XYZ file of C-alpha atoms in Angstrom:
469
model
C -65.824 -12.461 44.283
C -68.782 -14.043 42.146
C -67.918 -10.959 39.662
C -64.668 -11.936 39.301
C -65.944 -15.376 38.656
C -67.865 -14.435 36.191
C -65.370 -12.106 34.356
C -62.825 -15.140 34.446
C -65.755 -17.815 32.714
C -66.510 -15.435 30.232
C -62.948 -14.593 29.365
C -62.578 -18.564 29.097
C -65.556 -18.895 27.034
C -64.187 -15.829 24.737
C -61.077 -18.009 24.173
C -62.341 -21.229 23.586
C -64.695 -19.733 20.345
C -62.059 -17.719 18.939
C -59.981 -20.724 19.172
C -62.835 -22.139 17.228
C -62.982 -19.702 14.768
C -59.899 -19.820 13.836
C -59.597 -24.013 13.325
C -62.880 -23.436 11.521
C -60.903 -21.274 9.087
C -58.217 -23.479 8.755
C -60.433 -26.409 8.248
C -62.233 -24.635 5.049
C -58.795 -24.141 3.440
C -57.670 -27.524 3.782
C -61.003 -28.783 2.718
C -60.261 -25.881 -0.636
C -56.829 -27.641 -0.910
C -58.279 -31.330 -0.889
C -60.988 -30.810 -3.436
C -58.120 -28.990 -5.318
C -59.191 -25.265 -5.320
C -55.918 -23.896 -4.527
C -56.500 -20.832 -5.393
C -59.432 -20.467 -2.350
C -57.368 -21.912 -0.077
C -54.489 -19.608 -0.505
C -56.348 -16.759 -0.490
C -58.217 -17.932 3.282
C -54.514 -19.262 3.957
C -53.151 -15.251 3.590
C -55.716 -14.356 5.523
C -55.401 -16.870 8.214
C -51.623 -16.329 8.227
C -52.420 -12.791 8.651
C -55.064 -13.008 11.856
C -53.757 -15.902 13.186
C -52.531 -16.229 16.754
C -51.722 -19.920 17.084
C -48.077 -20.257 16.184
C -48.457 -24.371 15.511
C -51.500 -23.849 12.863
C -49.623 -20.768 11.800
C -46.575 -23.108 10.675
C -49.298 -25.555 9.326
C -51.512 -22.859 7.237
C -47.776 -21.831 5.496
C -46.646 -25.642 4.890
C -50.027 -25.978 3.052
C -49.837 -21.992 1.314
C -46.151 -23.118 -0.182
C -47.901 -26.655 -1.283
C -51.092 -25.046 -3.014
C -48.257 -22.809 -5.209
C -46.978 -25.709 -6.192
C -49.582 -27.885 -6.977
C -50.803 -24.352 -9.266
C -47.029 -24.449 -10.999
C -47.473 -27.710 -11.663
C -50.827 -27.332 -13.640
C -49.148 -24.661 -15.069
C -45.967 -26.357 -15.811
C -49.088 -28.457 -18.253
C -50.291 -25.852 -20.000
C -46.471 -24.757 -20.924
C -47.124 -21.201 -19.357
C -44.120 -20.814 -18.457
C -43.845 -17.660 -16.435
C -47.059 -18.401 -14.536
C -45.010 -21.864 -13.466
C -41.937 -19.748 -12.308
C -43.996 -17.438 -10.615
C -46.219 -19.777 -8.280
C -42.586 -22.210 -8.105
C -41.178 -18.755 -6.401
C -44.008 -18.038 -4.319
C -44.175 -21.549 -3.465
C -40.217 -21.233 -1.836
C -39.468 -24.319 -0.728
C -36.499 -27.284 -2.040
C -39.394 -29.312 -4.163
C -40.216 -25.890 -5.740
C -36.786 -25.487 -6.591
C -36.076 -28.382 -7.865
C -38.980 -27.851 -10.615
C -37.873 -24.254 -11.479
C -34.421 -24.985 -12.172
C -35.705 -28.216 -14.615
C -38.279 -25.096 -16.221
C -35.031 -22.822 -16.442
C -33.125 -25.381 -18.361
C -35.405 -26.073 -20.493
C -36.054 -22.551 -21.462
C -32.596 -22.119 -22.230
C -32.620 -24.692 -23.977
C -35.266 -23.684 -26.162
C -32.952 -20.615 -26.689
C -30.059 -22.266 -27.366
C -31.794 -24.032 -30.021
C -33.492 -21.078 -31.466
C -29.233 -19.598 -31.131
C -30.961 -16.735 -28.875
C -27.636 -17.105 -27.013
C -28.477 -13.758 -24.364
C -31.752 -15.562 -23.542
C -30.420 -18.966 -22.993
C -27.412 -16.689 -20.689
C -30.481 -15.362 -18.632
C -31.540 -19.023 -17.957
C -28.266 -20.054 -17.208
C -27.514 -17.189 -14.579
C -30.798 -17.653 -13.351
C -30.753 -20.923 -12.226
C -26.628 -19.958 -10.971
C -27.759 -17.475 -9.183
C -31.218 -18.204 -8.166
C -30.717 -22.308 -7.169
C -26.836 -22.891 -6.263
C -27.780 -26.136 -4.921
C -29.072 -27.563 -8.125
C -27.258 -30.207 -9.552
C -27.614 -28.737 -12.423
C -24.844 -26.062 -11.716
C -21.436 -27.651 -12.991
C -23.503 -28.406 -16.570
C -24.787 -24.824 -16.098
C -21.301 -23.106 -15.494
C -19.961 -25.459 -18.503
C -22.743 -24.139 -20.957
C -22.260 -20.843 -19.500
C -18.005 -21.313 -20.380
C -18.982 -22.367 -23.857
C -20.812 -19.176 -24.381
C -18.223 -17.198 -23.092
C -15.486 -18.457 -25.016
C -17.865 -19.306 -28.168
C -20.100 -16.359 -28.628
C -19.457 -13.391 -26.439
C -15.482 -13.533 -26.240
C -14.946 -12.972 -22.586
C -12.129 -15.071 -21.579
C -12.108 -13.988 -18.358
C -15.144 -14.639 -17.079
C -14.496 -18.296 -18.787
C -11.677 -18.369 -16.650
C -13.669 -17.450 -13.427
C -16.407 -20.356 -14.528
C -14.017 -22.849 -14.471
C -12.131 -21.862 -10.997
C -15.646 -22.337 -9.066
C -16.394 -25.344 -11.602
C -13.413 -26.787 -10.301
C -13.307 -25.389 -6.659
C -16.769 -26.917 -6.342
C -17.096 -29.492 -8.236
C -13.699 -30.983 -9.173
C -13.895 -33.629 -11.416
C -17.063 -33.457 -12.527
C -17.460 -34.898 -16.207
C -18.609 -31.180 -17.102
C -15.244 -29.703 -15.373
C -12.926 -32.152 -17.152
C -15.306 -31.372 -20.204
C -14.536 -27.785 -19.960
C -11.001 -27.868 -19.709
C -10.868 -28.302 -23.355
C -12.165 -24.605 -23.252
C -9.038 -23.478 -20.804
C -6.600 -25.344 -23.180
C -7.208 -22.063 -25.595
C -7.061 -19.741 -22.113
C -3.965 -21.091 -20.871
C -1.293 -20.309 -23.548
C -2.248 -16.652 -24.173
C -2.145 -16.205 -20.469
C 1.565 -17.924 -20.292
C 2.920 -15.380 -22.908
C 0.974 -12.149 -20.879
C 2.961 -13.687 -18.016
C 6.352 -13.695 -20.084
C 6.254 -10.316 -21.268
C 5.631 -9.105 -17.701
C 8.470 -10.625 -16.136
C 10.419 -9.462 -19.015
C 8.942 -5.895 -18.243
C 9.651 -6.347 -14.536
C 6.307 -6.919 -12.571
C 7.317 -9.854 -11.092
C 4.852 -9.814 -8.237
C 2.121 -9.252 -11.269
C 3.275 -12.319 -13.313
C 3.682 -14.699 -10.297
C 0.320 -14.217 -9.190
C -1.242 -15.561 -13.033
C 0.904 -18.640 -12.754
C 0.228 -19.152 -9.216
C -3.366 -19.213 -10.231
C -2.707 -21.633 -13.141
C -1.294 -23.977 -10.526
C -4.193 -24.548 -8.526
C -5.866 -25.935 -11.590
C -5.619 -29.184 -13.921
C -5.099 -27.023 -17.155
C -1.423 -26.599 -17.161
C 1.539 -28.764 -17.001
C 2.764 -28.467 -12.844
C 6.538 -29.189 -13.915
C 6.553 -25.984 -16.708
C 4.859 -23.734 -14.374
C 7.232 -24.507 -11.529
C 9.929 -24.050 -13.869
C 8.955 -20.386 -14.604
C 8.239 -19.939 -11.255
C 11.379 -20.837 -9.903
C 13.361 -18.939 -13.198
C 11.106 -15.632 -11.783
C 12.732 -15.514 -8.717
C 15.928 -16.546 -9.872
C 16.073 -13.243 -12.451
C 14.790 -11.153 -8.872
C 17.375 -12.668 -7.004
C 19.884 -11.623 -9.672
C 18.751 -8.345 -9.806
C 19.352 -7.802 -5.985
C 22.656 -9.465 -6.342
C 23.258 -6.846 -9.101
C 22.196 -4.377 -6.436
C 24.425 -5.872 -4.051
C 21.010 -7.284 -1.695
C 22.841 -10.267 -1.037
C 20.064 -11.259 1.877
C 17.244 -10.429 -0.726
C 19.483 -12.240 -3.451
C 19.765 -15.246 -1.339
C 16.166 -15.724 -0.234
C 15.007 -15.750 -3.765
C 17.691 -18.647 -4.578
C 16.224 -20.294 -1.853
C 12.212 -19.812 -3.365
C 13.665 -20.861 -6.346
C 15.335 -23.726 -5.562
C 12.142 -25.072 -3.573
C 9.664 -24.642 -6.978
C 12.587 -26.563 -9.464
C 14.620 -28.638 -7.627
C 17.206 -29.276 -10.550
C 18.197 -25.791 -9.828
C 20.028 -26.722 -6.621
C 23.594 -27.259 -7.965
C 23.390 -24.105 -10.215
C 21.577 -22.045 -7.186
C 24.272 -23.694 -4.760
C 27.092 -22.297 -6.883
C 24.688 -18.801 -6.505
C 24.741 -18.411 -3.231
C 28.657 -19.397 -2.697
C 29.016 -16.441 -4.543
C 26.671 -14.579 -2.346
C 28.788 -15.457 0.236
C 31.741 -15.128 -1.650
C 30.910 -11.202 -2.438
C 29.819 -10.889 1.554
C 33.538 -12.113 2.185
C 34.640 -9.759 0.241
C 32.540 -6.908 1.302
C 33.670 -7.437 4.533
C 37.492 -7.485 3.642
C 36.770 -4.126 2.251
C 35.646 -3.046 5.573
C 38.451 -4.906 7.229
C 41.347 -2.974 5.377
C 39.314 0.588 6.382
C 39.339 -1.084 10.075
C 35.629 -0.740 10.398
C 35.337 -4.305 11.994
C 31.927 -4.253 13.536
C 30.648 -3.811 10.114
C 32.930 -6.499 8.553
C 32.109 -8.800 10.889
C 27.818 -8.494 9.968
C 29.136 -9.230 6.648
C 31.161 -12.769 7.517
C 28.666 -13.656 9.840
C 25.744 -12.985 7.452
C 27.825 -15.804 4.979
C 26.118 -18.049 8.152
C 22.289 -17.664 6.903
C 24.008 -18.824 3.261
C 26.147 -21.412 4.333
C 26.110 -22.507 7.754
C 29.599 -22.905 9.055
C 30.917 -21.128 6.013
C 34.910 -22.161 6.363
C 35.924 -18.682 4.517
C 33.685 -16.911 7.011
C 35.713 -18.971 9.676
C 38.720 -18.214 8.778
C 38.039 -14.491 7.506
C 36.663 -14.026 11.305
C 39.566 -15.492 12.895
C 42.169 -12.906 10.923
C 39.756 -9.953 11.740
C 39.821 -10.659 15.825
C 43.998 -11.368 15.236
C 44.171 -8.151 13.197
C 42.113 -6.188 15.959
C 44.070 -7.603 18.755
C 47.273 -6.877 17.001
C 46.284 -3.024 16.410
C 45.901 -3.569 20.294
C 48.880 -4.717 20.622
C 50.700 -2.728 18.378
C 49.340 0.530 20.161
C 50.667 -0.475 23.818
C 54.041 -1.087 21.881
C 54.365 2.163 20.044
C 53.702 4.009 23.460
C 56.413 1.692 25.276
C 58.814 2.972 22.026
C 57.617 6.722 22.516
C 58.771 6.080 26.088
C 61.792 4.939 25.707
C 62.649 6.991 22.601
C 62.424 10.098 24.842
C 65.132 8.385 27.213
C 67.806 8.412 24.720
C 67.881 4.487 23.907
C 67.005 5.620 20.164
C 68.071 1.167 19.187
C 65.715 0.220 21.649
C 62.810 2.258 20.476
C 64.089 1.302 16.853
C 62.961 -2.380 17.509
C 59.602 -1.513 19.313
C 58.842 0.535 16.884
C 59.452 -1.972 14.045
C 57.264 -4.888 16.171
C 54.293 -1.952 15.971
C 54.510 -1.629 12.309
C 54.891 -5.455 11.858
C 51.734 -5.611 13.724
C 49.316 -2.630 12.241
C 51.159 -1.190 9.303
C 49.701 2.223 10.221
C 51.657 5.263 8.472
C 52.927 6.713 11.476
C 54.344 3.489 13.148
C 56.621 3.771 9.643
C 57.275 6.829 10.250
C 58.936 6.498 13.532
C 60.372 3.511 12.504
C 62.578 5.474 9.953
C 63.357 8.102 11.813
C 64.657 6.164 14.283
C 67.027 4.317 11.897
C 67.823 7.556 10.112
C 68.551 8.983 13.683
C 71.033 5.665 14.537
C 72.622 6.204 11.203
C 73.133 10.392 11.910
C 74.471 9.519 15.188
C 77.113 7.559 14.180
C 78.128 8.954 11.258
C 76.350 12.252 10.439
C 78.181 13.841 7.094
C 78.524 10.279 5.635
C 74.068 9.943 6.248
C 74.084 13.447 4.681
C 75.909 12.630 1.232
C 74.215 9.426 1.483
C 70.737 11.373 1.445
C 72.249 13.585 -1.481
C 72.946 10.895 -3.605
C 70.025 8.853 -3.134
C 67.496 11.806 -3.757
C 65.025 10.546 -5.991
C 67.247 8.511 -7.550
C 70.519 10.537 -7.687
C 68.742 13.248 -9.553
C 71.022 16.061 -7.985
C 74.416 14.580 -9.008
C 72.988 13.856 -12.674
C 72.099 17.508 -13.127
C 75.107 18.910 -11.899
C 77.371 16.929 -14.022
C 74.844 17.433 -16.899
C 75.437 21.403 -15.959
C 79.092 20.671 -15.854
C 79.040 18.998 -19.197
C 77.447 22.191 -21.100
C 79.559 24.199 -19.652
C 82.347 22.549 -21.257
C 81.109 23.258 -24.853
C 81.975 27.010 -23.693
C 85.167 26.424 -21.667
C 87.942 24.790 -21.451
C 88.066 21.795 -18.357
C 91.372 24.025 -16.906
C 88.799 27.606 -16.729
C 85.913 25.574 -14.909
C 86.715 24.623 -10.944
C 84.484 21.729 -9.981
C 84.285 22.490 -5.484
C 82.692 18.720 -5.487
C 80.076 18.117 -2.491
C 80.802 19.623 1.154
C 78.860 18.727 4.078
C 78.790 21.389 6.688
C 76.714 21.578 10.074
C 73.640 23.734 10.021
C 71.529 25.203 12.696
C 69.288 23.236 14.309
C 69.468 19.693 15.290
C 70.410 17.205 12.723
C 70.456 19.603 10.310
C 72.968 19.745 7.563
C 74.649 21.814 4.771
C 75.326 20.512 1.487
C 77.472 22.525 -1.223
C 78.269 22.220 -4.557
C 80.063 24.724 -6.819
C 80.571 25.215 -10.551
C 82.623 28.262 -11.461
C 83.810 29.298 -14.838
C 85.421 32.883 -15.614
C 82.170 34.756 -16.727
C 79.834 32.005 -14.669
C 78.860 30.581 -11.624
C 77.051 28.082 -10.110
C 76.353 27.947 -5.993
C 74.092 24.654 -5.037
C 73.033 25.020 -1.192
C 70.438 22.643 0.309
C 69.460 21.848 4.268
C 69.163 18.227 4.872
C 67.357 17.025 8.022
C 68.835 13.909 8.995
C 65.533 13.111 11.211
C 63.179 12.385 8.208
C 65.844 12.739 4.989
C 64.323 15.886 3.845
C 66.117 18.029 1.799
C 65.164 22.102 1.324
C 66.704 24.474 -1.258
C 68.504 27.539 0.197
C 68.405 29.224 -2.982
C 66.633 30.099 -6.330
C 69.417 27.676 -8.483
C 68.966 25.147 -6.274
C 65.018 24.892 -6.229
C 65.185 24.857 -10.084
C 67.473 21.787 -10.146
C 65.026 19.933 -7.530
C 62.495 20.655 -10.478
């Protein structure tokens, strides 16, 4: 027990003179810094920093390391020796250090500037931009830098790039509203780059300069909006041209929103957007693809909400549909009822189908069933009827133009003219039809088949197929 004792006194004791020590050492480098021998006390300051185990005097020997710089920049700062200032000002790290070198950078590039060594006075510049951002001195830093730019080394675009964080930062500032003097010879060159690339097509390209532009005081707001808003009103031509009438329509509706005075001419725009989707789905329509057609009237909707054409184009597409409906149950009734025999009755149905879906074969039917009425009642008078009305009474013109040639050759009394006969031919309403020319040394035999269902007539012989020709 009294060993331990002892070990724990002497470990006390131990701790108590280091502790000594080391405020001893501290002590002689504040007493250096007081009399002004900075350069002692930074050097027992490194060291103390260095061996140091108290965290507070630690914090304490730093506070007075970074203060010792300084006061050595500041003697140097005298003497004009200028990279020994901006060395101990950097070692020295702290906001009144900084403060200092930024004033030493300016005036060095100043110096420059004076001497024109316009790369040195750059280095300054960027130093102190780079180095001290917080200085006040950066918007008269980022002017002089602009003015070098645009004066001596002819790089508009990092001019350009200068005055966005000039501005971003420091909006303004008598130096930004200085400097847009400088942008006023940017500006226009960058306007006509932007022309020729809408002209060229990169929209997306073009937009993005003027966009830019916007943000800042350099440009007129009202022009740029104006090309803005004619931009997407050439896009949204285009995709009108390439019938993208919802493309077409939401770059109206951009357009409209940068130039207002656009509306009444961009209004008229999209009513023919929705005009051409009207019309796109009337196309549909009259090939019966109706789901289709009706995307396209109610797409009109997202143009013109309530679009009365749309209405009304909607409302004849759902009566068309239901009268195809309709028309279908009827044409099976008439089918029905044709098969019994009542050939009038099926006549009318069939006639109500056509008048509601004017499909081809509801026609169809619809004639036969009148040419079947008309061959019931009177079948040989339907079957000269038929002769004489083919294709325009082509068949009784050529055989009286046949008859009149033959009368150059003979005399009327040598040729016997049999006129038409109508006989019955096999098969059900089928018919003969005859006509003769015969001279002494020629004749002529005309036979066709007429079927009284559909009015067709076919040639029975070679003659006869030649005068169909």
């Amino acid at each position: 027990m009294r060993y331990v004792l002892k070990l724990l006194v002497t470990g006390i004791a131990l701790i108590i003179f280091l502790s000594g020590c080391e405020i001893n050492r501290l002590n002689s480098a504040s007493e250096h810094f007081e009399q002004r021998r900075y350069a002692a006390a930074i050097q027992e300051l490194d060291d103390y920093i260095t061996k140091g185990k108290n965290g507070a005097n630690a914090t304490r020997a730093e506070m007075m390391r970074a203060q010792s710089y300084y006061e050595l920049a500041l003697l140097a700062r005298q003497r004009s020796n200028w990279p020994l200032t901006i060395r101990f000002l950097k070692l020295s790290n702290s906001d009144e250090a900084d403060l200092i070198l930024a004033d030493v950078y300016k005036l060095l590039a100043d110096q420059a500037s004076n001497a024109s060594s316009h790369e040195t006075a750059l280095l300054y510049i960027n130093s102190i931009l780079r180095e001290i951002p917080s200085s006040a001195l950066v918007p008269e830093m980022l002017y002089r830098r602009i003015a070098l730019y645009m004066d001596v080394f002819v790089d508009q675009e990092a001019a350009w790039r200068d005055y966005a964080s000039l501005f971003d930062d420091h909006p303004n500032n008598s130096f930004e509203v200085t400097a847009r003097k400088f942008m006023a010879r940017i500006v226009p060159p960058r306007i006509s780059y932007t022309r020729r690339l809408f002209n060229s097509g990169y929209f997306s390209e073009g937009l993005k300069i003027l966009f830019e532009l916007a943000k800042y005081p350099v440009v007129d707001e009202q022009d740029i909006n104006v090309m803005i808003s004619d931009a997407y009103i050439t896009q949204a031509e285009n995709h009108l041209a390439g019938q993208d009438y919802f493309e077409s329509d939401r770059f109206f509706r951009i357009a409209v929103q940068y130039n207002p005075a656009k509306k009444n001419d961009i209004d008229r725009r999209l009513r023919d957007i929705a005009g051409l989707y009207i019309q796109k789905g009337d196309a549909l329509l009259a090939e019966k693809d109706f789901d289709n057609a009706l995307i396209h009237y109610q797409k009109t909707f997202d143009i013109i909400p309530n679009y009365s054409l749309a209405v009304q184009a909607i409302e004849r597409l759902n009566t068309i549909r239901a009268n195809i409906i309709r028309a279908a149950q009827i044409f099976d009734s008439a089918e029905k009822i044709e098969a019994s025999g009542k050939l009038a009755d099926a006549l009318k149905l069939y006639q109500q189908a056509f008048s509601l879906d004017s499909k081809p074969e509801y026609r169809q039917r619809s004639n036969q069933m009148q040419n079947l009425l008309e061959a019931e009642k009177t079948p040989v008078a339907f079957a000269q009827k038929i002769i004489n009305e083919y294709r325009g009474g082509i068949l009784n013109s050529r055989i009286q133009n046949q008859k009149r040639d033959l009368l150059t050759r003979y005399k009327a009394g040598e040729i016997r003219d049999s006129g038409w006969k109508i006989l019955l031919s096999s098969g059900q309403y089928k018919y003969e039809a005859r006509y003769d020319l015969i001279t002494p040394r020629e004749t002529f035999f005309y036979v066709w088949q007429i079927n009284l269902r559909d009015r067709s007539i076919l040639p029975l012989n070679k003659i006869s197929e030649n005068l169909m020709r």
